XYZ file of C-alpha atoms in Angstrom:
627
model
C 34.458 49.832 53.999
C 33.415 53.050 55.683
C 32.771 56.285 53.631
C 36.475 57.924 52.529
C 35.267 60.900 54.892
C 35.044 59.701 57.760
C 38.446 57.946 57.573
C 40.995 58.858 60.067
C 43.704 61.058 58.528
C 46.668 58.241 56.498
C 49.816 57.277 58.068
C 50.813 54.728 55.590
C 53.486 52.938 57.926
C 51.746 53.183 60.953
C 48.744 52.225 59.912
C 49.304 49.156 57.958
C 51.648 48.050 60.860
C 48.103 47.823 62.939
C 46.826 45.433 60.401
C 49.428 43.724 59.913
C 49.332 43.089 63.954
C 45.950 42.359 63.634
C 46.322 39.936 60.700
C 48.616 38.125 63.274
C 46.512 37.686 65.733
C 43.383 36.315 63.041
C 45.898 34.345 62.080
C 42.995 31.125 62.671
C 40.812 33.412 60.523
C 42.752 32.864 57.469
C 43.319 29.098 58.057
C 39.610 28.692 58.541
C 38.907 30.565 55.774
C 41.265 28.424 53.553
C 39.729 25.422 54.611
C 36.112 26.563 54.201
C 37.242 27.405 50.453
C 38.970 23.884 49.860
C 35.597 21.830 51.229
C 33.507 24.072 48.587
C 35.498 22.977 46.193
C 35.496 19.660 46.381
C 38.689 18.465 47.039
C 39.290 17.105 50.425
C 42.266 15.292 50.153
C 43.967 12.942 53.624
C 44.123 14.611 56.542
C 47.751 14.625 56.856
C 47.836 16.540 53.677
C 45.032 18.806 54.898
C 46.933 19.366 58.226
C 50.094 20.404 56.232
C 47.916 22.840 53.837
C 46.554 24.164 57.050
C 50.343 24.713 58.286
C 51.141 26.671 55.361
C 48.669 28.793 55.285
C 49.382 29.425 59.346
C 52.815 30.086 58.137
C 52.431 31.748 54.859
C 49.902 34.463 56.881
C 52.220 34.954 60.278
C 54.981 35.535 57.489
C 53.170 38.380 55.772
C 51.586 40.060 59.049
C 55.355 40.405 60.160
C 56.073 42.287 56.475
C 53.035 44.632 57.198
C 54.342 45.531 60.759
C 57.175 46.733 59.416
C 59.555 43.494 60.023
C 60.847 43.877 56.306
C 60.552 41.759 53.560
C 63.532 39.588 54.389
C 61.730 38.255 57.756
C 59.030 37.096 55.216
C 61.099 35.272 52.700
C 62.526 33.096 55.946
C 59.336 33.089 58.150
C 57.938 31.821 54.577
C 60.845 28.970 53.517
C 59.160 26.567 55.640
C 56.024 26.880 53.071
C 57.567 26.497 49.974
C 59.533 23.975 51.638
C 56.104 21.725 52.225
C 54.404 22.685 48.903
C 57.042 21.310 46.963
C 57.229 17.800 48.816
C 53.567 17.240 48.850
C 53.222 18.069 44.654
C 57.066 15.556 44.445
C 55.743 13.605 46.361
C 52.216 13.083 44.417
C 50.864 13.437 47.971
C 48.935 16.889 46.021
C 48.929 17.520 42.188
C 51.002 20.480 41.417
C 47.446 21.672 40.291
C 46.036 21.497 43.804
C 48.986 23.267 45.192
C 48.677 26.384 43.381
C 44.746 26.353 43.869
C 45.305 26.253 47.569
C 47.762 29.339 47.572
C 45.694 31.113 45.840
C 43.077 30.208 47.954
C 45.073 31.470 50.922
C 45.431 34.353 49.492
C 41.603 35.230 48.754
C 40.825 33.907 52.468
C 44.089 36.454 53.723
C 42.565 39.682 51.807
C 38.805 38.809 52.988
C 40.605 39.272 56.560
C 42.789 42.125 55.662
C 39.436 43.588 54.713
C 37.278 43.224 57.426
C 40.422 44.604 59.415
C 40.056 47.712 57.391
C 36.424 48.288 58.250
C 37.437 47.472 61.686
C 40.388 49.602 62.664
C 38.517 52.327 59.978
C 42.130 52.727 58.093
C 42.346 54.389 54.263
C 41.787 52.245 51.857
C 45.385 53.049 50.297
C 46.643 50.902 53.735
C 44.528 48.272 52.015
C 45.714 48.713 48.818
C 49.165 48.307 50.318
C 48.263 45.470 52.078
C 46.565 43.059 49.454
C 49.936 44.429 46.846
C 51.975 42.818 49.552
C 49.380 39.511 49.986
C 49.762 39.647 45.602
C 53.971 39.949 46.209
C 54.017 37.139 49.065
C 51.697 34.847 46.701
C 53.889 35.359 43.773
C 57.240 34.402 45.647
C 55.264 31.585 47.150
C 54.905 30.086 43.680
C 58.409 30.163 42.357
C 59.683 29.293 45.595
C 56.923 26.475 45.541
C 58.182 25.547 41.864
C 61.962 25.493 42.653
C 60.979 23.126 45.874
C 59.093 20.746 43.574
C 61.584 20.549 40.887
C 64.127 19.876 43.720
C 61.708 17.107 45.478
C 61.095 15.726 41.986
C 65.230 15.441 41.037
C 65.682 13.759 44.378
C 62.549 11.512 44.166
C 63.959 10.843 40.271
C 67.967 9.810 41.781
C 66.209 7.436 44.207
C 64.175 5.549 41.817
C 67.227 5.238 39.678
C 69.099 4.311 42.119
C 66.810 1.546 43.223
C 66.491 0.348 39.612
C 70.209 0.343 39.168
C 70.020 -1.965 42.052
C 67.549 -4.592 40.532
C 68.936 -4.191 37.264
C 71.894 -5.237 38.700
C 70.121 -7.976 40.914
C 68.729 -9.324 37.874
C 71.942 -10.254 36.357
C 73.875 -11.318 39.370
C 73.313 -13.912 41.811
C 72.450 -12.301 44.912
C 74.541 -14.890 47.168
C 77.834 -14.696 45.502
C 77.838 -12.166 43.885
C 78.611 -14.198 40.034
C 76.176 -13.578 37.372
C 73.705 -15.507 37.172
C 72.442 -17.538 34.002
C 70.982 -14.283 32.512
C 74.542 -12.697 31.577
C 76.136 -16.235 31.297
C 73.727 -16.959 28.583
C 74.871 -13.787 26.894
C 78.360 -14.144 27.631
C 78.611 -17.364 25.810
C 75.992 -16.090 22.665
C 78.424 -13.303 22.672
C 81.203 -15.768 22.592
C 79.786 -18.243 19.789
C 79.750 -14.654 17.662
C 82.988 -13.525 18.042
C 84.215 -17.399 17.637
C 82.412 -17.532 14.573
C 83.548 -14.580 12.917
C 86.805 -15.418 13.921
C 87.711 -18.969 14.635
C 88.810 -20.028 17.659
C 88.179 -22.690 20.552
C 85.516 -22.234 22.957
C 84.515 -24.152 25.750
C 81.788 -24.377 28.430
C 82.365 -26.301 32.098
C 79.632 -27.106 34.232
C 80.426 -27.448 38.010
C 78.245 -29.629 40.073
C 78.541 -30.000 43.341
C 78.622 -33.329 44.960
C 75.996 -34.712 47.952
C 75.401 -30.555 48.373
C 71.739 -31.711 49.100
C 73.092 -33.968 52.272
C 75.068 -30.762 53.325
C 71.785 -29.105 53.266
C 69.650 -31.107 54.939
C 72.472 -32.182 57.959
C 73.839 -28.631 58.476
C 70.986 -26.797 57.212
C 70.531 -24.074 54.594
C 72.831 -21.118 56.396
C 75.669 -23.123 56.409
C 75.061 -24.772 52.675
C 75.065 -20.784 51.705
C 77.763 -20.167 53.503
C 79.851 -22.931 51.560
C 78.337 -22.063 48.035
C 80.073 -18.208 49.100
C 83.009 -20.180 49.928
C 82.967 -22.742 46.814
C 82.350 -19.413 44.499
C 85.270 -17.787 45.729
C 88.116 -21.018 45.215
C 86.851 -21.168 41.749
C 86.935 -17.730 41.130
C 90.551 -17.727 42.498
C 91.311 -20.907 40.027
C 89.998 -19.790 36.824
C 92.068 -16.655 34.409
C 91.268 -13.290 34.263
C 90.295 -14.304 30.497
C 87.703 -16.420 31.558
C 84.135 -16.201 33.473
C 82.486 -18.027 36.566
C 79.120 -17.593 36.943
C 76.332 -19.438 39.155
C 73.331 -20.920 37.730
C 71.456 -21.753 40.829
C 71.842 -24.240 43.573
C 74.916 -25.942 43.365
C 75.237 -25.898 39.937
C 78.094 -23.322 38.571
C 79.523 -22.686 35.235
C 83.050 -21.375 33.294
C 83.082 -20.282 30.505
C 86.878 -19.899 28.616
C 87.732 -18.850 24.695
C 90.713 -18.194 22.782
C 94.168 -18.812 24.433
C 92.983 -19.785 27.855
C 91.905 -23.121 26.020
C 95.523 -23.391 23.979
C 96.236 -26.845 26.531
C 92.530 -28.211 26.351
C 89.686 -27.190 28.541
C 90.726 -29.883 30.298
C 93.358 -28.219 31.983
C 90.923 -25.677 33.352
C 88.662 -28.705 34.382
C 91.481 -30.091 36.567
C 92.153 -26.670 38.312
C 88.622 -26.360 39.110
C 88.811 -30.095 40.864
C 92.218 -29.026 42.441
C 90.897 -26.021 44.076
C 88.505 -28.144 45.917
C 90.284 -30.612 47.225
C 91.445 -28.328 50.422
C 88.534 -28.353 52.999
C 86.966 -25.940 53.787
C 86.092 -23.997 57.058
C 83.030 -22.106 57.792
C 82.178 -19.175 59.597
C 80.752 -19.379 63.223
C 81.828 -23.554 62.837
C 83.799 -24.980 65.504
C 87.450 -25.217 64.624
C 87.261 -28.777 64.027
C 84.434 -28.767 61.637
C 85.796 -28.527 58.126
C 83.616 -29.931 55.158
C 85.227 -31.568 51.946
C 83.709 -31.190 48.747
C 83.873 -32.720 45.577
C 82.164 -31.713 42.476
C 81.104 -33.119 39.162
C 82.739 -31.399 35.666
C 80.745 -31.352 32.552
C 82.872 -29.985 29.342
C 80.848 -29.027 26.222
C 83.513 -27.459 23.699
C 83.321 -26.530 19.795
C 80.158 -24.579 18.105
C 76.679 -24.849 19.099
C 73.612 -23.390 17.653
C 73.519 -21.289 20.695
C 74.514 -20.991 24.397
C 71.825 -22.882 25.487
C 72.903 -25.805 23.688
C 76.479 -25.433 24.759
C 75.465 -25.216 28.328
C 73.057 -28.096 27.819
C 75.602 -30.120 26.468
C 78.069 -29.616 29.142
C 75.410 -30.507 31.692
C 74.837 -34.042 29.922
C 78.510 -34.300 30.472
C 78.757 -32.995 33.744
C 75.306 -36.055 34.589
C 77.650 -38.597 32.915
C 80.939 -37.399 35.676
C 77.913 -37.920 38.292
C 77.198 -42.045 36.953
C 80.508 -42.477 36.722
C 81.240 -41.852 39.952
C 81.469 -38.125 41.363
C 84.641 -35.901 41.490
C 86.209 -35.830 38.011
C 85.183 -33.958 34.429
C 83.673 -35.619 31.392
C 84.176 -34.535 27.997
C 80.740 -34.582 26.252
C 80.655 -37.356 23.485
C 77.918 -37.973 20.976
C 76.773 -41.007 22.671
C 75.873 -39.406 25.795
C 72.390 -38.390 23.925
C 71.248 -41.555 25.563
C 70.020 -39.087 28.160
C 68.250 -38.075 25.390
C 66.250 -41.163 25.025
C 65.030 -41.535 28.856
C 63.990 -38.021 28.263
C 62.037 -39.617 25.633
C 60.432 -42.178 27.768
C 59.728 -39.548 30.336
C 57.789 -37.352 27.779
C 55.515 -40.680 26.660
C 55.174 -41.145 30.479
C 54.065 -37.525 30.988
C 51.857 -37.494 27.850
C 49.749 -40.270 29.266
C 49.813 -39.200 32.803
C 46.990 -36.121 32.597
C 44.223 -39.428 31.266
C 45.093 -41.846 33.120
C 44.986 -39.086 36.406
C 48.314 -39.342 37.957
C 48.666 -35.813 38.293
C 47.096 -33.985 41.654
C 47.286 -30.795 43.467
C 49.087 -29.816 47.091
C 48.193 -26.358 48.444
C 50.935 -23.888 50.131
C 49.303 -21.694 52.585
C 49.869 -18.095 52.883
C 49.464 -15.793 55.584
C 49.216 -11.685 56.362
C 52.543 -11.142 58.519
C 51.595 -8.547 60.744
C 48.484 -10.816 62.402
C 49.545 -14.350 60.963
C 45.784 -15.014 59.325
C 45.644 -17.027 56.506
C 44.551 -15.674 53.364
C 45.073 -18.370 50.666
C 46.992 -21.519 49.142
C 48.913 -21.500 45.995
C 48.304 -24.594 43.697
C 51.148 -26.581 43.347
C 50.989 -29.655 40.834
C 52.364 -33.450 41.865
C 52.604 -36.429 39.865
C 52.544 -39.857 41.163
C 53.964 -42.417 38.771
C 52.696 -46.107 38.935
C 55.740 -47.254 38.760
C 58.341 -44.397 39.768
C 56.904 -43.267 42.160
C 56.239 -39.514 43.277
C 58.285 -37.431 40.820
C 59.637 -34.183 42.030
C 58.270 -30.984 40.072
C 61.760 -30.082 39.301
C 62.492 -33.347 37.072
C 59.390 -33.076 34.856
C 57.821 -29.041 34.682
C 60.921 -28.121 32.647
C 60.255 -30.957 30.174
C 56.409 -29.763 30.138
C 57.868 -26.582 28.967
C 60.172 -27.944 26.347
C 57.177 -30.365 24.991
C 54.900 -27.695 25.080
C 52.565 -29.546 27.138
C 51.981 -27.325 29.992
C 49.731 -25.772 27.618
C 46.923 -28.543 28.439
C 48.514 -29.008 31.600
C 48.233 -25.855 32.942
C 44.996 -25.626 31.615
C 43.989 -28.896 33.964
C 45.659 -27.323 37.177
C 43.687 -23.823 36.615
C 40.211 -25.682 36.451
C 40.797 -28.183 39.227
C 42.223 -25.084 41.506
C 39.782 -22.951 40.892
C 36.729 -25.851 41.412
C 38.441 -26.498 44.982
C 38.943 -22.807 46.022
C 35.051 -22.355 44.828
C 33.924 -25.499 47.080
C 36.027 -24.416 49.805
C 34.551 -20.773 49.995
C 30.929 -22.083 49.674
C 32.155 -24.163 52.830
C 32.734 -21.199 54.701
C 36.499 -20.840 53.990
C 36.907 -17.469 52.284
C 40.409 -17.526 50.891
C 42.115 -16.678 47.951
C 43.704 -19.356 45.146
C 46.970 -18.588 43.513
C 47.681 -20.692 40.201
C 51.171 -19.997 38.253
C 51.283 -19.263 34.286
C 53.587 -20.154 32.506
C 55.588 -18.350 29.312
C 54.112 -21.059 27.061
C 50.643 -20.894 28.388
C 50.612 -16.397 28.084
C 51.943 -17.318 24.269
C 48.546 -18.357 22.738
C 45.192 -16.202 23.054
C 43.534 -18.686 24.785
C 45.172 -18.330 27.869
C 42.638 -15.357 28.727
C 39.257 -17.912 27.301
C 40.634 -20.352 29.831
C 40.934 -18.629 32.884
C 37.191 -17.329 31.850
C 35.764 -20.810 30.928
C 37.631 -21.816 34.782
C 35.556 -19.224 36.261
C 32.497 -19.784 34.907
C 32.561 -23.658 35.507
C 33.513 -23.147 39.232
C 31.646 -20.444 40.098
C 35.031 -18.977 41.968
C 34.124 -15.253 43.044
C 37.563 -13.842 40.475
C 38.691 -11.231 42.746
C 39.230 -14.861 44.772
C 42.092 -15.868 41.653
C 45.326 -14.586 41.095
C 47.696 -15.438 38.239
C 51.287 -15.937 39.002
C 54.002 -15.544 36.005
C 57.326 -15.130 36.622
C 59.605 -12.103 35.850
C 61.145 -13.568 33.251
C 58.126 -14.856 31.725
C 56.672 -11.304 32.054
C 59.654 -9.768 29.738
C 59.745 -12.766 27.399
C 57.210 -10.287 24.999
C 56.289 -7.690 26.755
C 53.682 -5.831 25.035
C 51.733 -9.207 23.993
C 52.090 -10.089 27.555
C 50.608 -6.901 28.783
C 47.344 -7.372 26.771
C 46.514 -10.381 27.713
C 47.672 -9.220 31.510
C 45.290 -7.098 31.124
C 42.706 -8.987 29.632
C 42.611 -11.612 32.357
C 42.577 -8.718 34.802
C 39.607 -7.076 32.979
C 37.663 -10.570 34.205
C 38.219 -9.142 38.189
C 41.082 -11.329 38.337
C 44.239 -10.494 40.477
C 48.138 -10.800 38.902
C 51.249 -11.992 41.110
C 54.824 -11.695 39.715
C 56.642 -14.477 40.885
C 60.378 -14.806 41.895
C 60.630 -11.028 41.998
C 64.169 -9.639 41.983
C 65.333 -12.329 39.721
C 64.711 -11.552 36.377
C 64.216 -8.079 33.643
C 61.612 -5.887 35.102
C 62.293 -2.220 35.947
C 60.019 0.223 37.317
C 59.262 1.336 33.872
C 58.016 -2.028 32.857
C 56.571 -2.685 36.540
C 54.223 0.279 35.844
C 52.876 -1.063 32.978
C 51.512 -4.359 33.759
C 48.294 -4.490 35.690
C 50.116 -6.273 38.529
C 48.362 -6.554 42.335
C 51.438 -8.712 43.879
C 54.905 -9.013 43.990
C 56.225 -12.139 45.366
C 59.762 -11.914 46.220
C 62.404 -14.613 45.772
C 63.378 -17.312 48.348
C 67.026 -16.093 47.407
C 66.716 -12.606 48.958
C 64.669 -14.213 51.877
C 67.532 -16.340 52.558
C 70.048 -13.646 52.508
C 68.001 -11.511 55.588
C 69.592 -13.073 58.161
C 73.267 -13.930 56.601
C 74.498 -10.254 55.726
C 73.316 -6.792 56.450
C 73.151 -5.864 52.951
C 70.005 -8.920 52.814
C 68.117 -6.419 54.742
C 68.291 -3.346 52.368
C 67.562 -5.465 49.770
C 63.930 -6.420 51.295
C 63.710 -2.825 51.960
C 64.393 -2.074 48.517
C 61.927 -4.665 47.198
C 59.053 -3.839 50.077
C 59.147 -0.103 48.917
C 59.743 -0.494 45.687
C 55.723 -2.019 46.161
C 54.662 0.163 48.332
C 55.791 3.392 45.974
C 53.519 1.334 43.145
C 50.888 0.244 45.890
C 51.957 -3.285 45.048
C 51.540 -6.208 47.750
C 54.534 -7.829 48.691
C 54.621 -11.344 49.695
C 58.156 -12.880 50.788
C 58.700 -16.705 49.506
C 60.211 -19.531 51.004
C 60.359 -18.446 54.926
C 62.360 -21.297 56.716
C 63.532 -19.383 59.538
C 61.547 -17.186 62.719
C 64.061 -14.795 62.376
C 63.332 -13.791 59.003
C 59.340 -14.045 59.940
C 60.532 -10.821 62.847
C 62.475 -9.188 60.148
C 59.986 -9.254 57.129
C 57.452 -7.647 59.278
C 59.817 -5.171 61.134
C 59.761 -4.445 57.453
C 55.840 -4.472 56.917
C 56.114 -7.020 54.070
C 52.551 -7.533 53.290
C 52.018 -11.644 53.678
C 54.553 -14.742 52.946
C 54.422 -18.249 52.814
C 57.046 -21.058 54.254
C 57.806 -24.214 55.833
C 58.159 -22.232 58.702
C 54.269 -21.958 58.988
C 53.224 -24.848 56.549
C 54.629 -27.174 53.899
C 52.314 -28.174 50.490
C 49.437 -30.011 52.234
C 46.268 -31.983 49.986
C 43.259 -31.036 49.984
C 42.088 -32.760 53.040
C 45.088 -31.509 55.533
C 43.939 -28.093 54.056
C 40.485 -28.294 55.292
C 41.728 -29.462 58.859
C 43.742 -26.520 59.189
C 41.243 -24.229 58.341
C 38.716 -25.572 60.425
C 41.271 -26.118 63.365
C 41.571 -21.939 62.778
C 38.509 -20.859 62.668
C 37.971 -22.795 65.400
C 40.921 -21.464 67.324
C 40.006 -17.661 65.857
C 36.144 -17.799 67.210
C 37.514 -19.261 71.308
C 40.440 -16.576 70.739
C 37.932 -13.787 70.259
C 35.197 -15.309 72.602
C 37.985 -15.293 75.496
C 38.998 -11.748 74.670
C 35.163 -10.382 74.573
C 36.307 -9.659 70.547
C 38.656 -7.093 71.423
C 42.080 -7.056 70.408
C 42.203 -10.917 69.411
C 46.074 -12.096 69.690
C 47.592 -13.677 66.794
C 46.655 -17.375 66.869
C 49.291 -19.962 66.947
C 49.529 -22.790 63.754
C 47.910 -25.969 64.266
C 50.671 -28.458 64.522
C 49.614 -30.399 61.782
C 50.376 -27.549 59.613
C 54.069 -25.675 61.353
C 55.813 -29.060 60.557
């Protein structure tokens, strides 16, 4: 500052309208100045963030030149909304800590004063105009803060109504399923615990009927899956329409629905309601988008379990004997479950001994389901799926003998067998020159016991596999089955470098709450919501839910079960992270897994040799593979 005597005489007004003008035009000044004091410190944060701090502070200064130049305070306060506007989003937003905020208006304002300053000197004005001036920069900083505050809180209580929103969504998704609409065998299994409780406390009849569909699979396969969802829609809503308001219909998967009835709705016999059920079927039934003459008649199988049980499981397991026994004896009626029909009971016997002696003898062997990044179609690893070939039965679906592994308690050692052997082929592979990843799934039984974490170590170890190469898959309902023991040894296992997949996402407990505190990498969503993409316009919002709902937690999403191109264009219109399908490859052994990767290498290295290496185009499946 010059010498107070050889100051020009003060006009208060005037003169601090010339620096204000002048502030205006050094307008860059301040920015740079801002900048320069956020790069000293340390924290450089994206450059989208740094290009809105930058904006601000453009803002925040024009605003306050205009105040000095005699525009009034109001012109500030609007010039200035547009600041506080930004603040608060970034700190609601997390894309700045609230922390960093305020640091960087404060630094705006030392960077705005050094200016103000050197215009001072400049224009030679008393230093009461500068006193005026940095009062003013003080004022516009401290209604920048609680403007800033009031922004954040709103950002933050709009951010907070989304998320609950979103969670009110999959907490509904995880009782309901997603196709009809019914709950699903979450709230049936409470519905009929709550039942047994109230019929227990005060007697009365109860009664569980399990609906089976008849030759659904042959629908399926001659129609294909769109139409069988569009008649499982259809089926749901005549047996909705046959049942009392009294009583519930719920879907269990598949084909495979339930009713549950209590109290006066069973004063004629659950029979009665058995016979409505069959009635409502017997009028075909005409699909959407079908040609007029193409109506489908369907039949289904009745299973009644009535009386007590220990719980609902056994009730509902009961009525499915019965509803297995309607099947044998010959499709479209109800059976009453007896006491004899625990003959099932005794092949399930047979099958256990069969199972027990299958792991020695080796009859058990892996398949491998490719996966691949959606946006360029690259493969980037197999899930391990287990088979077992019977000497005398033959191939035996995974379906008919994994549940009984988890009854038995045998996927224990099972599991166990399938982690080593997975993670000894994904090793080989990658020491072949075949870098991808190996996912093996966990099951509830096998995260019970301690040594779940030992074994995926001791798998390691004895393969060599790289771990960031392994991830885990559990399933959401085996991840809320004990949540905080679960979460330890989640986070155990990922202490060893390995990655952790929830599988069948959308279908089971989890909230964001509980999302946040597992240590999980991947979120595979269900084949149910993959299906539904291309049947409704509500499918769509629901793979936008899921998709952000990962990218929010910087969770990869991978979509299950792709069947159809149309949902391939729609996942990645989406930016779903990878997927897997029949539309790009079935399970394959070992040996078919190896062609295809050779066949795209191959394919990758001519692809980028014709193209000079620049801007490869996504290589087509080998057709051994898209079958």
């Amino acid at each position: 500052m010059l010498e107070e005597s050889t100051l020009k005489p003060v006009n208060l007004a005037d003169d601090l309208r010339r620096l204000g003008e002048e502030l205006h035009v050094r307008t860059d000044e301040v920015v740079a100045g801002l900048s320069s004091r956020s790069k000293e410190s340390g924290q450089v944060l994206d450059a989208l963030v740094e290009d809105s701090f930058a904006k601000v502070g453009s803002v925040s200064t024009i605003a306050v030149a205009r105040w000095m130049a005699g525009e009034g305070a109001d012109v500030a306060r609007e010039v200035g909304q547009d600041s506080w506007r930004i603040f608060g989003q970034l700190a609601a937003q997390r894309a700045a800590s609230l922390n960093e905020v305020t640091k960087r208006c404060l630094r705006w304002r030392d960077s705005a004063a050094e200016v103000a300053r050197e215009i001072a000197v400049q224009l030679e004005l008393h230093h009461d105009v500068l006193d005026e001036a940095l009062r003013m920069l003080q004022r516009s900083l401290d209604v920048t803060l609680v403007r800033m505050c009031e922004s954040f809180e709103g950002e933050r209580q709009r951010s907070n109504e989304e998320l609950t929103r979103r969670q009110e969504e999959l907490a509904f998704l995880a009782t309901h399923d997603p196709l009809t609409g019914l709950p699903n065998r979450t709230l049936i299994l409470d519905r009929v615990e709550q039942m047994l409780v109230r019929a227990r406390r005060n007697p009365a009849p109860v009664a569980v009927l399990f609906v089976d569909l008849d030759n659904f699979k042959h629908i399926n396969d001659t129609l294909g899956h769109g139409a069988g969802d569009r008649l499982l829609q259809a089926v749901a809503a005549r047996l909705e329409g046959a049942i009392r308001d009294a009583d519930a219909l719920g879907r269990l998967g598949g084909d495979e629905f339930v009713v549950i009835a209590e109290g006066m709705s069973l004063a004629a016999g659950p029979e009665l309601i058995a016979e409505r059920l069959l009635e409502a079927l017997k009028q075909p039934f005409k699909l959407d988008d079908s040609p007029e003459e193409a109506r489908l008649t369907v039949t289904a199988s009745v299973g009644i379990a009535a009386g007590d049980r220990g719980s609902a499981e056994e009730l509902l397991r009961d009525a499915d004997i019965a509803m297995y026994r309607a099947k044998w004896d010959g499709k479209n009626r109800y059976v009453l479950f007896e006491s004899g029909m625990e003959d099932d009971v005794q092949s399930r016997m047979e099958l256990e001994m069969d199972l027990r002696e299958a792991l020695a003898s080796d009859q058990f062997y892996l398949e491998y389901q490719p996966t691949f990044a959606l946006q360029d179609m690259s493969p980037t690893g197999v899930e391990a799926l287990i088979r077992w070939k019977h000497p005398v039965r033959g191939t035996i679906q995974p379906n008919d003998f994994i549940p009984l592994l988890e009854e038995t308690g045998m996927i224990v050692e099972i599991g166990q067998w399938v982690l080593m052997e997975a993670c000894r082929q994904a090793a080989e592979w990658r020491e072949t020159g075949y870098p991808i990843g190996m996912s093996v799934n966990a099951s509830a039984k096998q995260l019970d016991t301690d040594e779940f974490v030992e074994n995926v170590r001791e798998a390691l170890h004895d393969s060599g596999l790289d771990p960031g190469a392994l991830t885990i898959e559990i399933t959401e309902t085996t991840l809320m089955r004990n949540a905080e023991e679960t979460a330890l040894r989640l986070a155990a296992v990922k202490e060893l470098g390995v990655r952790i997949a929830i599988d069948d996402f959308g279908t089971g407990y989890s909230s964001l709450a509980h999302l946040q505190k597992f240590p999980v990498d991947a979120l595979k969503i269900d084949r149910t919501f993959i299906a539904r993409l291309t049947q409704d316009p509500e499918g769509e919002t629901l793979i936008r839910t899921l998709v952000q709902l990962g990218k929010a937690l910087s969770i990869e999403t991978l979509a299950e079960g792709i069947e159809q191109p149309q949902e391939l264009t729609l996942l990645q219109d989406e930016c779903c992270d990878s997927g897997q399908g029949f539309l790009f490859a079935r399970p394959l052994n070992a040996g078919a897994i190896e062609s295809f990767f050779a066949q795209w290498l191959a394919d990758k290295q001519k692809s980028e040799t014709l193209s000079g290496a620049q801007n490869p185009q996504p290589l087509a499946l080998p057709p051994t593979v898209s079958s």
